[in-house]
Tab-separated table of C-alpha atoms and ligand atoms in Angstrom:
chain	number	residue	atom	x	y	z
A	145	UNK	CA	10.922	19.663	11.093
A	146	UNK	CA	12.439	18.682	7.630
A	147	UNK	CA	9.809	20.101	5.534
A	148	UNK	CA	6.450	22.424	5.770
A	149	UNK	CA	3.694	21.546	4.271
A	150	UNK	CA	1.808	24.652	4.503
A	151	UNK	CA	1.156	26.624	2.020
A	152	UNK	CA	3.087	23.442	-0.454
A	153	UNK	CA	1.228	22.562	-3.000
A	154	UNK	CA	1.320	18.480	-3.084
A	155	UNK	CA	0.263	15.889	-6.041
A	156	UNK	CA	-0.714	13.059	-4.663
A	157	UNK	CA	-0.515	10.733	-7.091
A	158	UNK	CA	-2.698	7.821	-7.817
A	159	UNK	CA	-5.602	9.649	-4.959
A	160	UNK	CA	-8.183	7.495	-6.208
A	161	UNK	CA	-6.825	4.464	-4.790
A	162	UNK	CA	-7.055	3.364	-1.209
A	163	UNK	CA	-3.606	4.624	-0.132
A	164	UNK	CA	-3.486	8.052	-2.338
A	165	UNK	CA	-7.376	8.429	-0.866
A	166	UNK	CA	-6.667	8.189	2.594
A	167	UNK	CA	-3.453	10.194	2.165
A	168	UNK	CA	-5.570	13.195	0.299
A	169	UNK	CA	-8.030	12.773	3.084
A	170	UNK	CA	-5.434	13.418	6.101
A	171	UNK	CA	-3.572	16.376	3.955
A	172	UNK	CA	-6.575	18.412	4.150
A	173	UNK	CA	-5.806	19.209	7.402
A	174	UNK	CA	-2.237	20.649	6.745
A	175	UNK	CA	-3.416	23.996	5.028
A	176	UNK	CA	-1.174	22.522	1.930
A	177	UNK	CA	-3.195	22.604	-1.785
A	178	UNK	CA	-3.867	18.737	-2.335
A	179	UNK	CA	-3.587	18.507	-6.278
A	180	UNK	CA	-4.977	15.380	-8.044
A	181	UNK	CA	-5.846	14.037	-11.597
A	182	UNK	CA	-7.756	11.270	-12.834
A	183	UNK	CA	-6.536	8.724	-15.773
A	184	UNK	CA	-8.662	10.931	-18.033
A	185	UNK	CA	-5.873	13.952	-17.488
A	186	UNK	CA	-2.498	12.211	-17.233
A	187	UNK	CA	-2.044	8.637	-17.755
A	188	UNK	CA	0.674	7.645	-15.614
A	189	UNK	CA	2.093	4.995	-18.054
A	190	UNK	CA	2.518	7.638	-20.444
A	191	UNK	CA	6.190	9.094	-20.452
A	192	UNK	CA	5.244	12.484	-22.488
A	193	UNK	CA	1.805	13.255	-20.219
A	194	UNK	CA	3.582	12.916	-17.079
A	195	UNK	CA	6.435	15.402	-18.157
A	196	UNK	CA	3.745	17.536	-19.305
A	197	UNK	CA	1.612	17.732	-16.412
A	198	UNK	CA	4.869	18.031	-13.813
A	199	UNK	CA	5.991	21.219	-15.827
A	200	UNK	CA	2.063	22.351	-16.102
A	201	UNK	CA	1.430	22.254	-12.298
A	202	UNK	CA	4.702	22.253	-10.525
A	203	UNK	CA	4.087	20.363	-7.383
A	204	UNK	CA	6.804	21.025	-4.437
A	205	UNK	CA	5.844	17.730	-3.226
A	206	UNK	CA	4.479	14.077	-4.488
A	207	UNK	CA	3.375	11.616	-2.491
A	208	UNK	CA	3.626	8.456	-5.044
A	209	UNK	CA	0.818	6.273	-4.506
A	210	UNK	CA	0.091	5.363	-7.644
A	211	UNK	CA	0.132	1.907	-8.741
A	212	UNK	CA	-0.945	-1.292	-9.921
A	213	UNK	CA	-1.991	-3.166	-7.213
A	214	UNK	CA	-3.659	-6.795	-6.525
A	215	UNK	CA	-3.502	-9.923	-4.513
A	216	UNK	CA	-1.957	-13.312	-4.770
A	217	UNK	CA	-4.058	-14.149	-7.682
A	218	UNK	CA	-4.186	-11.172	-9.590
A	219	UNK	CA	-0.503	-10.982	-9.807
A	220	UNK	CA	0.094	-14.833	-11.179
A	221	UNK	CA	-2.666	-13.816	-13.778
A	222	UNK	CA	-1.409	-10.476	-14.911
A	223	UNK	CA	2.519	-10.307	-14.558
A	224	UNK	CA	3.271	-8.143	-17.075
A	225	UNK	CA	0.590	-5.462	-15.984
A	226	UNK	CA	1.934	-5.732	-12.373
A	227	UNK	CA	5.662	-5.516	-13.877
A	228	UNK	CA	5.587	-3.170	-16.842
A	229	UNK	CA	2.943	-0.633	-15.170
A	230	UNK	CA	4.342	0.108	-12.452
A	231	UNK	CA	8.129	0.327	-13.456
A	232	UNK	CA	6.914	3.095	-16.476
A	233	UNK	CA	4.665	4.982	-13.339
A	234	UNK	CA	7.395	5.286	-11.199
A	235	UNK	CA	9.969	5.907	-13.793
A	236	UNK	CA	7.686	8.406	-15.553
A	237	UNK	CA	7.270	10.157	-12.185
A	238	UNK	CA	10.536	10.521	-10.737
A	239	UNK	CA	12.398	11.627	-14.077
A	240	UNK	CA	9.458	14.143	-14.617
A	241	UNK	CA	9.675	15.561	-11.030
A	242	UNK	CA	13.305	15.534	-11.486
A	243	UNK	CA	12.828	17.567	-14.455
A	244	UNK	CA	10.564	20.049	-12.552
A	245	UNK	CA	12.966	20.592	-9.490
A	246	UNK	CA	10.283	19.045	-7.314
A	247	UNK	CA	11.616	19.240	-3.557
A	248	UNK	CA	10.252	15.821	-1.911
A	249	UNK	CA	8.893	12.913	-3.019
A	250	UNK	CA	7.534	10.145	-0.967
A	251	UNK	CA	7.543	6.792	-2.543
A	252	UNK	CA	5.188	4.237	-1.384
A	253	UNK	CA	6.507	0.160	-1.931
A	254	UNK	CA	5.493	-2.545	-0.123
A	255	UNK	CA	6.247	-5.389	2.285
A	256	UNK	CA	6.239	-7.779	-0.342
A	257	UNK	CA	9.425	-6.387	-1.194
A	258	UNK	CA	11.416	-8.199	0.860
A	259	UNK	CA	12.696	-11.637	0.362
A	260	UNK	CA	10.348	-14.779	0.989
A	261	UNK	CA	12.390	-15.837	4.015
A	262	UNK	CA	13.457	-12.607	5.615
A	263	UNK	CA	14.305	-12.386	9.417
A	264	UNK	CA	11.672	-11.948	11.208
A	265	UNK	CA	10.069	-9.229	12.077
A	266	UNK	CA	11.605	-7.964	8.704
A	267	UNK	CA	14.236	-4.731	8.995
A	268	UNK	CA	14.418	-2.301	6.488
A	269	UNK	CA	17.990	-3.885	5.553
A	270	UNK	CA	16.783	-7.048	4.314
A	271	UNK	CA	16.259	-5.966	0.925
A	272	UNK	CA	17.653	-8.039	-1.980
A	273	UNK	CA	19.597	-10.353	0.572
A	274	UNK	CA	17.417	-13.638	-0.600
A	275	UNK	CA	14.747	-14.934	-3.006
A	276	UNK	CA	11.428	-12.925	-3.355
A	277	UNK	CA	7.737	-14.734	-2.674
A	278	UNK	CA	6.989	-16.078	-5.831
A	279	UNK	CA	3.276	-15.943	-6.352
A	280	UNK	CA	4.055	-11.168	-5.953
A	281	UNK	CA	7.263	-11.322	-7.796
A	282	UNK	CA	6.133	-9.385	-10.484
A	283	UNK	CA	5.119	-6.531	-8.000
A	284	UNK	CA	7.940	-6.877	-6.057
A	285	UNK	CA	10.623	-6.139	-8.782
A	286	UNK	CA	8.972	-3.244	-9.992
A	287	UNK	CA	8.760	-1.559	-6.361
A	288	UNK	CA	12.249	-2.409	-5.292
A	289	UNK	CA	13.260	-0.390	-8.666
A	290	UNK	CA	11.323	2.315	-7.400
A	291	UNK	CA	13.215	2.457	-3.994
A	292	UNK	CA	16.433	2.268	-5.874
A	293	UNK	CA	15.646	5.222	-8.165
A	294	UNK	CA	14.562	7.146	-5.593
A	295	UNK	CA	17.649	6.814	-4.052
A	296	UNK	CA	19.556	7.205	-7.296
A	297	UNK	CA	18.001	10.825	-7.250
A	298	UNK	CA	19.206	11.632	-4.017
A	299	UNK	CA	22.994	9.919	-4.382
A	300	UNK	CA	23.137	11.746	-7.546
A	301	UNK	CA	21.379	14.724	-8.055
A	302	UNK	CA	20.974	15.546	-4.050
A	303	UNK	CA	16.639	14.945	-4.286
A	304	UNK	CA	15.801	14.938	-0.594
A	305	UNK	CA	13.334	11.937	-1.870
A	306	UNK	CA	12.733	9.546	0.552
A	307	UNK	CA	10.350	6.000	0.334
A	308	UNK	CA	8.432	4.139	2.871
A	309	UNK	CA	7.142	0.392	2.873
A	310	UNK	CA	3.681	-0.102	4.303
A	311	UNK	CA	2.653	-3.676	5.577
A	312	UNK	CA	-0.615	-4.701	4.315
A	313	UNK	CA	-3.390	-2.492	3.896
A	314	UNK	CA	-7.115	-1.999	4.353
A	315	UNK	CA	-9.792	0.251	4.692
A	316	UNK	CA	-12.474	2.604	3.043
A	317	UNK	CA	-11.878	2.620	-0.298
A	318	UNK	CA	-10.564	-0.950	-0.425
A	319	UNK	CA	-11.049	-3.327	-3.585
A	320	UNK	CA	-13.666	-6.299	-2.748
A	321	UNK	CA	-13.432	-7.725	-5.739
A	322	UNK	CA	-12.920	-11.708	-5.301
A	323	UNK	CA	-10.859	-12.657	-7.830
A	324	UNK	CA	-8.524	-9.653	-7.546
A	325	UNK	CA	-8.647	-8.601	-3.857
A	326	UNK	CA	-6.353	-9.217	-0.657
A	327	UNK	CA	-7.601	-11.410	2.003
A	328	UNK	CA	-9.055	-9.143	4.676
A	329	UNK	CA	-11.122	-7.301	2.281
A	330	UNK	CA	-12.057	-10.735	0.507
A	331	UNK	CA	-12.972	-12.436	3.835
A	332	UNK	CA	-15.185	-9.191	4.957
A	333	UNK	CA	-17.338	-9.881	1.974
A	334	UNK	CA	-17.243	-13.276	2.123
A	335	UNK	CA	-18.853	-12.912	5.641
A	336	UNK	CA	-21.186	-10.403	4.670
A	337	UNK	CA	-22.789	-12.690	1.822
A	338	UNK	CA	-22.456	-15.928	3.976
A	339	UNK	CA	-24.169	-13.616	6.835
A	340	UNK	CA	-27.340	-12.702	3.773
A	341	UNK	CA	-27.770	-16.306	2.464
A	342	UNK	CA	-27.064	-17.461	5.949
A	343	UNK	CA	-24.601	-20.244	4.926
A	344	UNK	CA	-23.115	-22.388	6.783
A	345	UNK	CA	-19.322	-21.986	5.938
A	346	UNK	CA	-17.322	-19.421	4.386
A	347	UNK	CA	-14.339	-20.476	2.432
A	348	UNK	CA	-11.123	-19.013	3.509
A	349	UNK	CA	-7.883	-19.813	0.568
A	350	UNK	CA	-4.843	-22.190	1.792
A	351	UNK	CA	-4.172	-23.529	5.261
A	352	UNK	CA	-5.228	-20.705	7.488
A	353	UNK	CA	-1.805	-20.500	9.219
A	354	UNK	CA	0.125	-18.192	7.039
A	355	UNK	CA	1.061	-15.105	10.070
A	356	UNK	CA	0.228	-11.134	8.302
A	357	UNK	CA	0.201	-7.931	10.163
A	358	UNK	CA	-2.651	-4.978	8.598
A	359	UNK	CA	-2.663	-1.628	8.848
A	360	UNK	CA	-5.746	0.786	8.329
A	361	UNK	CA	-4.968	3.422	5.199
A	362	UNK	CA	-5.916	6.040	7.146
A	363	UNK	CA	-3.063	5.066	10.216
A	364	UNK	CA	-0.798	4.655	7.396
A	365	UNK	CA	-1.733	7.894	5.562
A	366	UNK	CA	-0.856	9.638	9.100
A	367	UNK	CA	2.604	8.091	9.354
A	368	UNK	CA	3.270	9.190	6.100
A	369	UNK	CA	2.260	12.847	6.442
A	370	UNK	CA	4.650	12.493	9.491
A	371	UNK	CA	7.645	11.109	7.705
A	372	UNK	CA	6.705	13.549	4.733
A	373	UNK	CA	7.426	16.596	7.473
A	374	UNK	CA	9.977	15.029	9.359
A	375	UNK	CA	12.123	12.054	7.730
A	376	UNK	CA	15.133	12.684	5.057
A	377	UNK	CA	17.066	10.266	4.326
A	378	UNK	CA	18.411	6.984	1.995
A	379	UNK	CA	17.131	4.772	3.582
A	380	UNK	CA	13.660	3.598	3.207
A	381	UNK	CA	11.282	3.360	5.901
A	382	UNK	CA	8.794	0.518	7.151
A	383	UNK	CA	5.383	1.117	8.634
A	384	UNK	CA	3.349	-1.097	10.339
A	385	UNK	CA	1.483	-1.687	13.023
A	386	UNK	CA	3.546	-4.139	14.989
A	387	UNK	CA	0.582	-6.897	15.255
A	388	UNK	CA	0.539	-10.108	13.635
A	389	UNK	CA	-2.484	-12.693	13.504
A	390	UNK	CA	-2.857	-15.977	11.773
A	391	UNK	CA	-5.276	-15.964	8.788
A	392	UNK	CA	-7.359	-18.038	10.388
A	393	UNK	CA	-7.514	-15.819	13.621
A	394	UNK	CA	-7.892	-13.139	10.957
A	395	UNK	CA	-10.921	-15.235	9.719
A	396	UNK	CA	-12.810	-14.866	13.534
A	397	UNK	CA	-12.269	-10.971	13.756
A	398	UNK	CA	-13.850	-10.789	10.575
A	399	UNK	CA	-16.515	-13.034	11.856
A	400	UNK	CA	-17.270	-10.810	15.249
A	401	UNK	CA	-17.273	-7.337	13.608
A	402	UNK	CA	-19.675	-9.256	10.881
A	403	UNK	CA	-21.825	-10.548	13.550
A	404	UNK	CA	-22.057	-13.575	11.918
A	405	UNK	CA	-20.628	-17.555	13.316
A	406	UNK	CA	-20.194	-19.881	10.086
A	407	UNK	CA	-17.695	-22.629	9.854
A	408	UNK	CA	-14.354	-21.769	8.085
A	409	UNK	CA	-13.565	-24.242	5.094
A	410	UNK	CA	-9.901	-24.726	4.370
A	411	UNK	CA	-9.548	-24.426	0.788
A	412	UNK	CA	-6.250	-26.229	0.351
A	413	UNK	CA	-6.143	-26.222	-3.855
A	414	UNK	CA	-5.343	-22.152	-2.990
A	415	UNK	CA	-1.374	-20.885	-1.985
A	416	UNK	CA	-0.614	-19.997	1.629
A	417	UNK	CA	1.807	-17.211	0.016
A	418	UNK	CA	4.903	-16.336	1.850
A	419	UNK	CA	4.316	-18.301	5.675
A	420	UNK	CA	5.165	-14.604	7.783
A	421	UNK	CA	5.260	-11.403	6.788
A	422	UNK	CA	5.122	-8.795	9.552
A	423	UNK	CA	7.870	-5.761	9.154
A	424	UNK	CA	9.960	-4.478	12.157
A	425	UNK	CA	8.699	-0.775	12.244
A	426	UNK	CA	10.792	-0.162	15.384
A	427	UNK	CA	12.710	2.820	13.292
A	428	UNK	CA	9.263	4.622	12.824
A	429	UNK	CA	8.288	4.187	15.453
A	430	UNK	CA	12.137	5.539	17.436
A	431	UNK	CA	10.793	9.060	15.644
A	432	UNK	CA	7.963	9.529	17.202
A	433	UNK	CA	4.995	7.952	14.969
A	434	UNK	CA	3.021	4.959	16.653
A	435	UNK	CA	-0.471	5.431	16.391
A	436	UNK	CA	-1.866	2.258	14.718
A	437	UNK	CA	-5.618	1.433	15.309
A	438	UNK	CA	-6.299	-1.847	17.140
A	439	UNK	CA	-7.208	-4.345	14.274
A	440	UNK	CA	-10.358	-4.732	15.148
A	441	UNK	CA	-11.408	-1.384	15.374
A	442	UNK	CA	-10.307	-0.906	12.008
A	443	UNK	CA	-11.851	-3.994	10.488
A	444	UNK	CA	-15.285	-2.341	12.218
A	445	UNK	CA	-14.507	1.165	10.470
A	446	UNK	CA	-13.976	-0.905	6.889
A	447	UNK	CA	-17.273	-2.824	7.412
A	448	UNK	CA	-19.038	0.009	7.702
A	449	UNK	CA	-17.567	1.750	4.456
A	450	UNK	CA	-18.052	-1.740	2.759
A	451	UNK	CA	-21.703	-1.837	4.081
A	452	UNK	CA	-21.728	2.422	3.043
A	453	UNK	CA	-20.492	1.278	-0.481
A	454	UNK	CA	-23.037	-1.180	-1.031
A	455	UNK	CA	-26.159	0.695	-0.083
A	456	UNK	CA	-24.464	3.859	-2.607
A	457	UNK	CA	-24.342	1.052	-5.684
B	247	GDP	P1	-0.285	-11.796	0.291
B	247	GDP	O1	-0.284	-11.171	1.659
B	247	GDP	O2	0.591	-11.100	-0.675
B	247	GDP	O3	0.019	-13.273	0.355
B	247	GDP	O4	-1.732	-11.654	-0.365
B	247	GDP	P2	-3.239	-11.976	0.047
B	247	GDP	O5	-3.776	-10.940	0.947
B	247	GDP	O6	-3.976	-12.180	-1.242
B	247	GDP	O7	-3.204	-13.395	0.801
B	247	GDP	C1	-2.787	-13.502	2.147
B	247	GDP	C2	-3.153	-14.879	2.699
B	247	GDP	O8	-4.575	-14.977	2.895
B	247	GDP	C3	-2.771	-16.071	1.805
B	247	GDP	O9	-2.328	-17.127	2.644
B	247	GDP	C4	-4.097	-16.433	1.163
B	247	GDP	O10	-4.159	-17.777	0.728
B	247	GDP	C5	-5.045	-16.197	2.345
B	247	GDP	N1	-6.455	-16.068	1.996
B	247	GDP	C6	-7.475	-16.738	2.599
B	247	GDP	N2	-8.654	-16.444	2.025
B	247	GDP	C7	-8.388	-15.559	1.041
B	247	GDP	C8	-9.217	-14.892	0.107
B	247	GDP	O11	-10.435	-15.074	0.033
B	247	GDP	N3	-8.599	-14.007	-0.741
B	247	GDP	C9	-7.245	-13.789	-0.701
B	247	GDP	N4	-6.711	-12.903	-1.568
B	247	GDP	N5	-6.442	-14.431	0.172
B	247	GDP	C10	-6.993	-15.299	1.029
């Protein structure tokens, strides 16, 4: 093992997201002190809190999962909060743990990293070797600084920092907001309120061919706890779950957990986004961590958080 995580006491940054949530969630069960904080007490934008807060609570560990985060949409509408934000978080975070001596950090990216027409499945090593997906550039550029300063750390100051790419997400905790939301959380609603009204159709965006892979939070937040204990290293590390399905196909899962047959409407004036995006996760899965959740298992556990969340509000 690389590092213990007992007795550690580890920030996880950004815990009120999905990703930082389920990550909080599956710490509790490492008899490590799980430290958090709201906007209210640090914003993460803010150079000067974030240095004050490191040296205040001196974390041996952060787990990075703070960020500003959105789908296809949100990110052509808001491209200098997707840009700006999250280049000052992660900045902000790694000089300031820097600054505190803190011994591992865990930087969380994305797939959309990697360039629009990466090999397929897409290795770690295709970063920066071709032209990112337009329509999440914005994101992109800021996270792929964020693996590169991580790795500045360790190339220059010795930081056993390491950073791990997560395909795309979903779960309790997820963001179901329309306008602002990924597709498997978007379509899960959209069933939901087509299965209410009882409509006839449900619109899904674009063609319905473009090919993604999904991962629950909580599968993810257990690969990471495992890389967290047992990975060092430059490189970073992909995580998925090694499936891929159509949107379309996506579309039909969605229906069965639902419990609810409409017909899917192609809505053609909205972007397909990159055409395939599933990662090659064979590394993570050579040391030991493949556990992923069959998809529609998962898409059952998010229903019933979505259906949870409702009822609460
Ligand atoms: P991406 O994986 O970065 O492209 O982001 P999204 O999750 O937003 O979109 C993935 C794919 O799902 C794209 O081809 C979208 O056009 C498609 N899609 C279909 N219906 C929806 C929807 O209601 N919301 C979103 N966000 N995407 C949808």
């Amino acid at each position: 093992m690389t590092f213990d995580l007992s007795q550690k006491r580890i920030w996880v940054a950004g815990h009120r997201g999905m990703v930082g949530g389920a990550v909080a969630r599956r710490l509790a069960s490492e008899g490590c002190e799980v430290i958090t904080a709201g906007r209210d007490r640090v914003d993460l934008v803010e150079q000067a809190q974030v240095r004050d807060f490191m040296a205040r609570e001196r974390p041996d560990a952060i787990v990075l999962a703070a960020a500003k985060v959105g789908g296809i949409k949100a990110n052509s509408d808001y491209p200098v909060d997707f840009l700006y934000q999250n280049l000052m978080i992660e900045a902000n975070i790694l000089q300031a743990a820097h600054e505190a001596d803190v011994a591992r950090v865990l930087f969380l990216g994305s797939s959309c990293i990697y360039p629009k027409l990466a090999p397929q499945p897409i290795p770690e090593d295709s970063l920066l070797t071709g032209p990112l997906e337009p329509t999440n550039e914005w994101y992109a550029i800021a996270k792929i600084a964020g693996i590169r300063l991580t790795q500045a750390y360790r190339q220059q100051y010795g930081r056993d920092w390491i950073s791990a790419m997560p395909t795309n997400l979903y779960g309790p905790g997820d963001n179901y907001d329309l306008n602002s939301s990924h597709v498997l959380p978007a379509l899960l609603r959209k069933f939901h309120e087509a299965r209410v009204a009882g409509a006839g159709t449900v619109t899904v965006w674009g063609s319905g061919t473009p090919l993604r892979e999904f991962l629950h939070c909580d599968d993810l937040a257990d690969a990471l706890v495992f890389l967290l204990k047992e990975y060092s290293g430059h490189d970073h590390v992909n995580v998925g779950s090694g499936v891929e399905v159509t949107i379309r196909e996506l579309a039909q899962t969605i229906a069965e957990v639902v419990g609810y047959k409409a017909e899917l409407v192609f809505d053609a004036t909205k972007p397909d986004g990159t055409p395939r995006k599933l990662m090659d996760s064979s590394r993570l899965h050579a040391m030991g961590w493949n556990r992923a959740r069959p998809l529609k298992d998962g898409i059952a556990d998010a229903y019933a958080d979505f259906l949870d969340g409702r009822d609460r509000g």
